Amino acid sequence: MTLVQSSRLRLVTFSALYLVQGIPTGFITITLAALLAEQGYSAGAVAALMTINYIPWGIKVLYGPWLDRHTHSAMGRRRPWILVAQCGMLVSLSILLAVPGVESIGLVPIALIIFVYNLFGALQDVATDALAVDLLDPDERGFVSGAMWSSKIGGIAIGGAGMSMVLHQFGWRPAIAVQLVLLLLAVGFPLLVREQRNERYWAMPFRNSTVPDNPAASASHESVRDVVRQLVDTFRQPVASILALLALLAAVPTRMMVTYGPVFTVQQLGWTDTGYSQFAGGPALLAGAAGAVLGGWLADRLGRRRMVAAAAVGIICTFLAFATMHPWWSVTGFVVVFLLAGMFFDMTLRMSLQAIYMTTTRDTMAATQFTIYMTLGNMSNVVGSALITPLDALLEARSIFLCAAVLGVVPLVLLYWLPAVPEGGQPVTDPSVSSNSP
């Protein structure tokens, strides 16, 4: 059985690959961030770690042209790249396993190892997304995308709530060792599951070899320059350029919440770092998973633009309500509802936008164009994290949340100017996708 033959195998494989991408993310952004807050690190220090963590995901677009250029492998178009990425991730985690902990060697060496790990993690992400664009049928893209992201959120929950428990009960190295074992298990998917029937399980990874029943291979580019040239032509069009801005700016308010959340709840509201990790890595991520699946499903049925607009309005209302009702911040249940709503609308917004990205990505640039959208989406993490440092120095918490609400208006403005979205180069048939109407 191969990926091209089985929709269930595609769903399971893509979900497993996204699951292992999420585990270190949860460990870094939830467990480690809360630990640093408890040890007295400032919001700026935590934000700096988050920024370093997100940078490789912001520059992963550099991988795209090479993946679209080098596709003639007897092992498959994308499978060799996934295996190379996972080898790098395994080595990086093994180095992190040898580190005694933050309290022993400081934050800088940990941050450097995390940076290298994420370079390979971003490569796996690009190859996996390109494989999904290659193989997913149009009528399963929204649901499978939502399932992939809910799996990643499940991984974040394991890395957040799960690894927090391991860290506090057994220590640093057992927490890293568990992640290493889970990644080793995930390597079995690209090793044992082929893309097409006539592909080999093992061969020279990047030696050109066109597989007979892989018609997409014949569409490969002659050079990286050819990929870049076609990319420039694509992003000269209003649809692609506005979608790029949406990808960069739409999720900035919720990314600010993710960065500011540990410091705000632990240092200002008096939560323990374990309490925050257990919540942010558990119920909050479940709310995000629900938003991912529901957002992808509804985007396929009710219209992509409508769901983007609905999610953006939900984010604005959530932050405005929280900022204006600051006397209720002492009520734990009120803060919990805010965090749950933020995660739900964040993932609904992302999945609705991702459904649009897939319909506008050219088949011959699956790794490059789609990765640009996803890279800019990851860069919103960098923008959101970077904004916290000056805002925390200048403003009180209430004003920071008001700023996030104001930034939530940006995607609505961009959505209004987004032209009718074409699908596969043809006019889109979704009646909800019309020019200048959210």
XYZ file of C-alpha atoms in Angstrom:
438
model
C 0.000 0.000 0.000
C 1.310 3.463 -0.941
C 0.266 7.006 -0.112
C -1.171 7.625 -3.560
C -3.424 4.557 -3.207
C -4.883 5.078 0.278
C -6.539 8.153 1.727
C -6.400 6.598 5.213
C -2.671 6.004 4.919
C -2.212 9.627 3.837
C -4.204 10.820 6.836
C -2.254 8.655 9.299
C 1.172 9.420 7.811
C 0.719 13.182 7.599
C -0.770 13.275 11.093
C 2.138 11.267 12.543
C 4.719 13.564 10.952
C 2.949 16.631 12.302
C 2.636 15.012 15.740
C 6.411 14.723 16.163
C 6.867 18.296 14.962
C 4.617 19.491 17.766
C 6.264 17.724 20.715
C 9.469 19.844 20.908
C 7.403 22.952 20.155
C 5.245 22.286 23.199
C 8.263 21.535 25.333
C 10.011 24.781 24.333
C 7.091 27.216 24.223
C 5.188 25.893 27.256
C 7.274 23.745 29.601
C 10.622 25.487 29.152
C 9.058 28.965 29.000
C 7.178 28.387 32.262
C 10.327 26.963 33.882
C 12.270 30.074 32.896
C 9.525 32.301 34.278
C 9.658 30.419 37.600
C 13.454 30.810 37.710
C 13.023 34.578 37.424
C 13.871 35.178 33.769
C 12.294 38.346 32.361
C 9.629 38.536 29.678
C 12.332 39.788 27.313
C 14.493 36.705 27.933
C 11.568 34.346 27.366
C 10.599 36.284 24.231
C 14.187 36.024 22.971
C 14.102 32.235 23.348
C 10.764 32.122 21.528
C 12.185 34.247 18.734
C 15.204 31.956 18.343
C 12.856 28.975 18.334
C 10.703 30.466 15.564
C 13.424 31.900 13.282
C 14.158 28.608 11.408
C 10.465 28.332 10.665
C 10.564 31.856 9.326
C 13.404 31.155 6.890
C 12.271 27.685 5.790
C 11.205 29.198 2.466
C 14.858 28.826 1.429
C 14.321 25.061 1.314
C 11.427 25.251 -1.143
C 13.249 25.825 -4.467
C 15.660 22.971 -3.754
C 12.820 20.582 -2.967
C 10.987 21.572 -6.154
C 14.178 21.268 -8.202
C 15.411 17.897 -6.869
C 12.398 15.598 -7.195
C 13.667 12.845 -9.537
C 14.570 10.233 -6.927
C 13.870 6.509 -7.009
C 12.770 6.895 -3.372
C 10.079 9.443 -4.218
C 9.754 13.175 -4.713
C 9.625 14.222 -1.048
C 10.478 11.126 1.011
C 14.303 11.549 0.867
C 14.023 15.076 2.222
C 11.840 13.905 5.113
C 14.386 11.237 6.053
C 17.306 13.697 5.946
C 15.359 16.098 8.166
C 14.527 13.417 10.708
C 18.169 12.331 10.928
C 19.123 15.906 11.773
C 16.362 16.126 14.358
C 17.546 12.898 16.013
C 21.141 14.136 16.239
C 20.049 17.493 17.685
C 17.873 15.863 20.343
C 20.715 13.514 21.227
C 22.966 16.540 21.873
C 20.232 18.148 23.983
C 19.999 14.878 25.946
C 23.665 15.253 26.914
C 23.050 18.750 28.325
C 22.505 18.709 32.121
C 19.925 21.517 32.104
C 19.365 25.268 31.894
C 20.438 25.878 35.478
C 23.820 24.246 34.799
C 24.959 25.759 31.496
C 22.685 28.762 31.026
C 20.165 29.707 28.388
C 22.454 30.492 25.433
C 23.750 26.931 24.702
C 20.223 25.546 25.035
C 18.947 28.161 22.608
C 21.653 27.283 20.050
C 20.776 23.574 20.134
C 17.095 24.427 19.817
C 17.907 26.602 16.810
C 19.737 23.756 15.033
C 16.970 21.294 15.826
C 14.396 23.610 14.331
C 16.423 23.998 11.135
C 15.820 20.286 10.498
C 12.294 20.389 11.881
C 11.441 23.129 9.388
C 12.891 21.017 6.557
C 10.626 18.117 7.496
C 7.695 20.507 7.591
C 8.394 21.830 4.079
C 8.749 18.327 2.640
C 5.607 17.088 4.401
C 3.523 20.048 3.240
C 4.771 19.626 -0.336
C 3.872 15.944 -0.204
C 0.385 16.844 1.033
C -0.123 19.339 -1.803
C 1.117 16.682 -4.252
C -1.157 13.875 -3.080
C -4.266 15.205 -1.316
C -7.493 15.234 -3.308
C -9.246 18.637 -3.462
C -12.211 17.414 -1.425
C -10.025 16.187 1.468
C -7.630 19.107 1.785
C -9.534 21.041 4.419
C -10.268 18.062 6.662
C -6.805 16.473 6.365
C -5.130 19.854 6.967
C -7.208 20.216 10.106
C -6.308 16.670 11.187
C -2.623 17.369 10.591
C -2.721 20.502 12.683
C -4.776 18.853 15.426
C -2.086 16.158 15.520
C 0.567 18.841 15.840
C -1.448 20.369 18.656
C -1.600 16.926 20.240
C 2.185 16.850 19.992
C 2.355 20.283 21.577
C 0.139 18.959 24.390
C 2.551 16.057 24.916
C 5.509 18.433 24.873
C 3.733 20.905 27.124
C 1.568 19.174 29.736
C 3.185 15.737 29.333
C 6.818 16.797 29.359
C 6.126 19.224 32.204
C 5.116 16.275 34.371
C 8.174 14.263 33.321
C 10.481 17.236 33.867
C 9.253 17.977 37.377
C 9.093 14.350 38.506
C 12.164 12.858 36.831
C 14.309 15.733 35.564
C 15.677 17.280 32.374
C 17.238 14.254 30.688
C 14.243 11.894 31.013
C 12.065 14.616 29.469
C 14.394 14.834 26.463
C 14.754 11.025 26.260
C 11.003 10.534 25.922
C 10.928 12.974 22.995
C 13.824 11.152 21.369
C 12.029 7.800 21.568
C 8.837 9.226 20.067
C 10.800 10.721 17.173
C 12.494 7.362 16.537
C 9.067 5.730 16.257
C 7.934 8.361 13.752
C 10.928 7.686 11.506
C 9.230 4.390 10.602
C 6.645 6.156 8.440
C 8.987 7.613 5.796
C 11.145 4.465 5.977
C 8.320 1.999 5.370
C 5.669 3.979 3.456
C 6.283 4.859 -0.198
C 4.653 7.633 -2.201
C 4.144 5.642 -5.447
C 4.055 1.932 -6.308
C 7.270 1.703 -8.353
C 9.429 3.630 -5.915
C 12.184 1.956 -3.928
C 12.340 1.780 -0.169
C 16.006 2.780 -0.309
C 18.256 4.263 -3.008
C 20.669 7.124 -3.464
C 18.443 9.919 -2.104
C 18.952 12.717 -4.643
C 20.199 10.937 -7.750
C 17.891 11.870 -10.642
C 15.637 8.952 -11.542
C 12.136 9.554 -12.949
C 9.645 7.052 -11.587
C 7.372 5.780 -14.426
C 4.023 6.145 -12.705
C 4.809 9.507 -11.099
C 3.604 12.077 -13.664
C 4.408 14.940 -11.319
C 8.088 14.140 -11.670
C 8.075 15.223 -15.287
C 7.006 18.686 -14.164
C 10.236 19.257 -12.256
C 12.195 22.432 -12.962
C 15.470 22.560 -14.835
C 17.146 24.690 -12.175
C 16.574 26.517 -8.905
C 16.667 29.761 -10.899
C 13.692 28.487 -12.907
C 11.763 27.942 -9.666
C 12.600 31.448 -8.459
C 11.589 33.002 -11.776
C 8.183 31.342 -11.711
C 7.812 32.282 -8.047
C 8.393 35.965 -8.768
C 5.793 35.878 -11.533
C 3.293 34.263 -9.173
C 3.708 36.804 -6.376
C 3.301 39.711 -8.750
C -0.362 38.762 -8.849
C -2.667 40.464 -6.298
C -4.042 37.186 -4.929
C -0.637 35.806 -3.973
C 0.702 39.098 -2.616
C -2.334 39.797 -0.417
C -2.371 36.210 0.834
C 1.283 36.651 1.778
C 0.393 39.678 3.910
C -2.496 37.772 5.470
C -0.191 34.896 6.337
C 2.277 37.266 8.020
C -0.137 39.453 9.967
C -3.358 37.550 10.635
C -2.196 35.575 13.679
C -0.009 38.238 15.327
C -2.490 38.961 18.187
C -2.718 35.333 19.268
C 1.041 34.850 18.883
C 1.476 37.764 21.292
C -0.772 35.902 23.723
C 1.317 32.729 23.476
C 4.537 34.623 24.251
C 3.119 36.877 26.970
C 0.944 34.199 28.570
C 3.566 32.437 30.758
C 4.970 35.660 32.221
C 1.519 37.263 32.628
C -0.086 34.318 34.409
C 2.911 33.275 36.533
C 4.335 36.661 37.543
C 1.198 38.834 37.593
C -1.644 36.445 38.367
C 0.280 34.146 40.690
C -0.103 30.883 38.773
C 2.587 28.250 39.245
C 4.694 27.317 36.251
C 3.368 23.736 36.469
C -0.204 25.010 36.619
C 0.285 27.106 33.506
C 2.077 24.300 31.666
C -0.662 21.808 32.499
C -3.369 24.167 31.290
C -1.637 25.612 28.232
C -0.395 22.162 27.228
C -3.737 20.481 27.874
C -7.171 22.163 27.691
C -5.928 25.177 25.714
C -4.386 22.948 23.068
C -7.511 20.817 22.904
C -9.434 24.008 22.140
C -6.902 24.709 19.388
C -7.299 21.185 17.991
C -11.075 21.659 17.913
C -10.599 24.954 16.088
C -8.271 23.299 13.550
C -10.598 20.425 12.676
C -13.737 22.554 12.718
C -12.087 25.380 10.793
C -10.851 23.061 8.037
C -14.186 21.269 7.800
C -16.259 24.466 7.702
C -13.885 26.110 5.225
C -14.667 23.299 2.764
C -18.404 23.680 3.267
C -19.278 27.268 4.209
C -16.527 29.098 2.352
C -12.950 29.961 3.121
C -13.280 33.738 3.243
C -16.297 33.581 5.545
C -14.415 31.431 8.033
C -11.345 33.699 7.940
C -13.538 36.724 8.642
C -15.467 34.954 11.405
C -12.279 33.846 13.144
C -10.726 37.338 12.908
C -13.827 38.908 14.461
C -13.714 36.271 17.197
C -10.100 37.179 18.017
C -10.889 40.911 18.179
C -13.870 40.378 20.478
C -11.907 38.010 22.727
C -9.055 40.451 23.333
C -11.343 43.459 23.729
C -13.481 41.650 26.287
C -10.442 40.518 28.272
C -8.827 43.964 28.260
C -11.973 45.863 29.250
C -12.926 43.391 31.993
C -9.582 43.496 33.821
C -11.193 43.460 37.294
C -12.125 39.842 36.522
C -8.517 38.787 36.012
C -8.392 37.529 39.593
C -11.064 34.968 38.671
C -9.226 31.943 37.310
C -12.218 30.768 35.296
C -12.354 34.060 33.391
C -8.682 33.830 32.396
C -9.217 30.199 31.390
C -12.082 31.143 29.062
C -9.926 33.849 27.464
C -7.051 31.460 26.779
C -9.381 28.766 25.440
C -11.150 31.211 23.115
C -7.845 32.615 21.877
C -6.513 29.176 20.941
C -9.801 28.144 19.290
C -10.058 31.213 17.060
C -6.325 31.137 16.320
C -6.500 27.642 14.808
C -9.813 28.291 13.048
C -8.196 31.283 11.359
C -5.081 29.330 10.394
C -6.959 26.370 8.889
C -9.313 28.584 6.915
C -6.342 30.447 5.465
C -4.502 27.197 4.762
C -7.441 25.967 2.685
C -7.020 29.094 0.546
C -3.257 28.570 0.279
C -3.713 25.048 -1.079
C -6.118 26.163 -3.781
C -3.737 28.868 -5.004
C -0.512 26.831 -5.001
C 0.796 25.729 -8.402
C 1.485 22.007 -8.718
C 4.993 22.624 -10.029
C 5.835 24.822 -7.007
C 4.190 22.835 -4.220
C 7.212 23.057 -1.921
C 8.048 26.687 -2.664
C 4.804 28.644 -2.932
C 2.934 26.830 -0.181
C 5.996 27.055 2.049
C 6.121 30.810 1.568
C 2.600 31.106 2.945
C 3.409 28.797 5.843
C 6.746 30.515 6.451
C 5.075 33.891 6.687
C 2.563 32.324 9.065
C 5.481 31.200 11.221
C 7.031 34.639 10.928
C 3.889 35.951 12.613
C 5.207 34.078 15.670
C 8.421 36.066 15.412
C 6.525 39.342 14.961
C 4.206 38.600 17.882
C 7.096 37.575 20.144
C 9.223 40.553 19.125
C 6.396 43.002 19.855
C 6.137 41.825 23.461
C 9.601 43.053 24.486
C 9.022 46.805 23.798
C 5.347 46.652 24.765
C 6.155 45.014 28.110
C 8.687 47.768 28.818
C 6.277 50.594 27.899
C 2.759 49.405 28.743
C 0.801 47.634 31.408
C -0.865 44.289 30.701
C -4.286 45.779 29.912
C -2.837 48.038 27.206
C -0.919 45.131 25.677
C -4.145 43.186 25.204
C -5.835 46.262 23.722
C -2.970 46.545 21.218
C -3.539 42.904 20.267
C -7.232 43.621 19.665
C -6.392 46.564 17.383
C -3.980 44.402 15.367
C -6.819 41.922 14.893
C -8.464 44.369 12.475
C -5.620 43.987 9.956
C -6.751 40.638 8.450
C -10.276 41.988 7.904
C -8.878 44.900 5.899
C -6.674 42.605 3.806
C -9.524 40.161 3.285
C -11.680 42.934 1.868
C -9.069 43.655 -0.819
C -8.406 40.009 -1.644
C -9.589 39.304 -5.231
C -11.562 36.217 -6.178
C -9.330 33.254 -5.391
C -8.529 31.009 -8.380
C -8.207 27.256 -8.000
C -5.699 25.450 -10.206
C -5.480 28.505 -12.418
C -9.235 28.512 -13.090
C -11.955 30.769 -11.625
C -12.988 29.442 -8.255
C -16.401 27.809 -7.964
C -16.888 28.498 -4.260
C -19.772 31.007 -4.197
C -18.501 32.472 -0.955
C -15.231 33.509 -2.573
C -16.037 36.747 -4.300
C -14.077 39.914 -4.754
C -14.194 42.465 -1.920
C -16.695 40.504 0.131
C -15.582 38.774 3.324
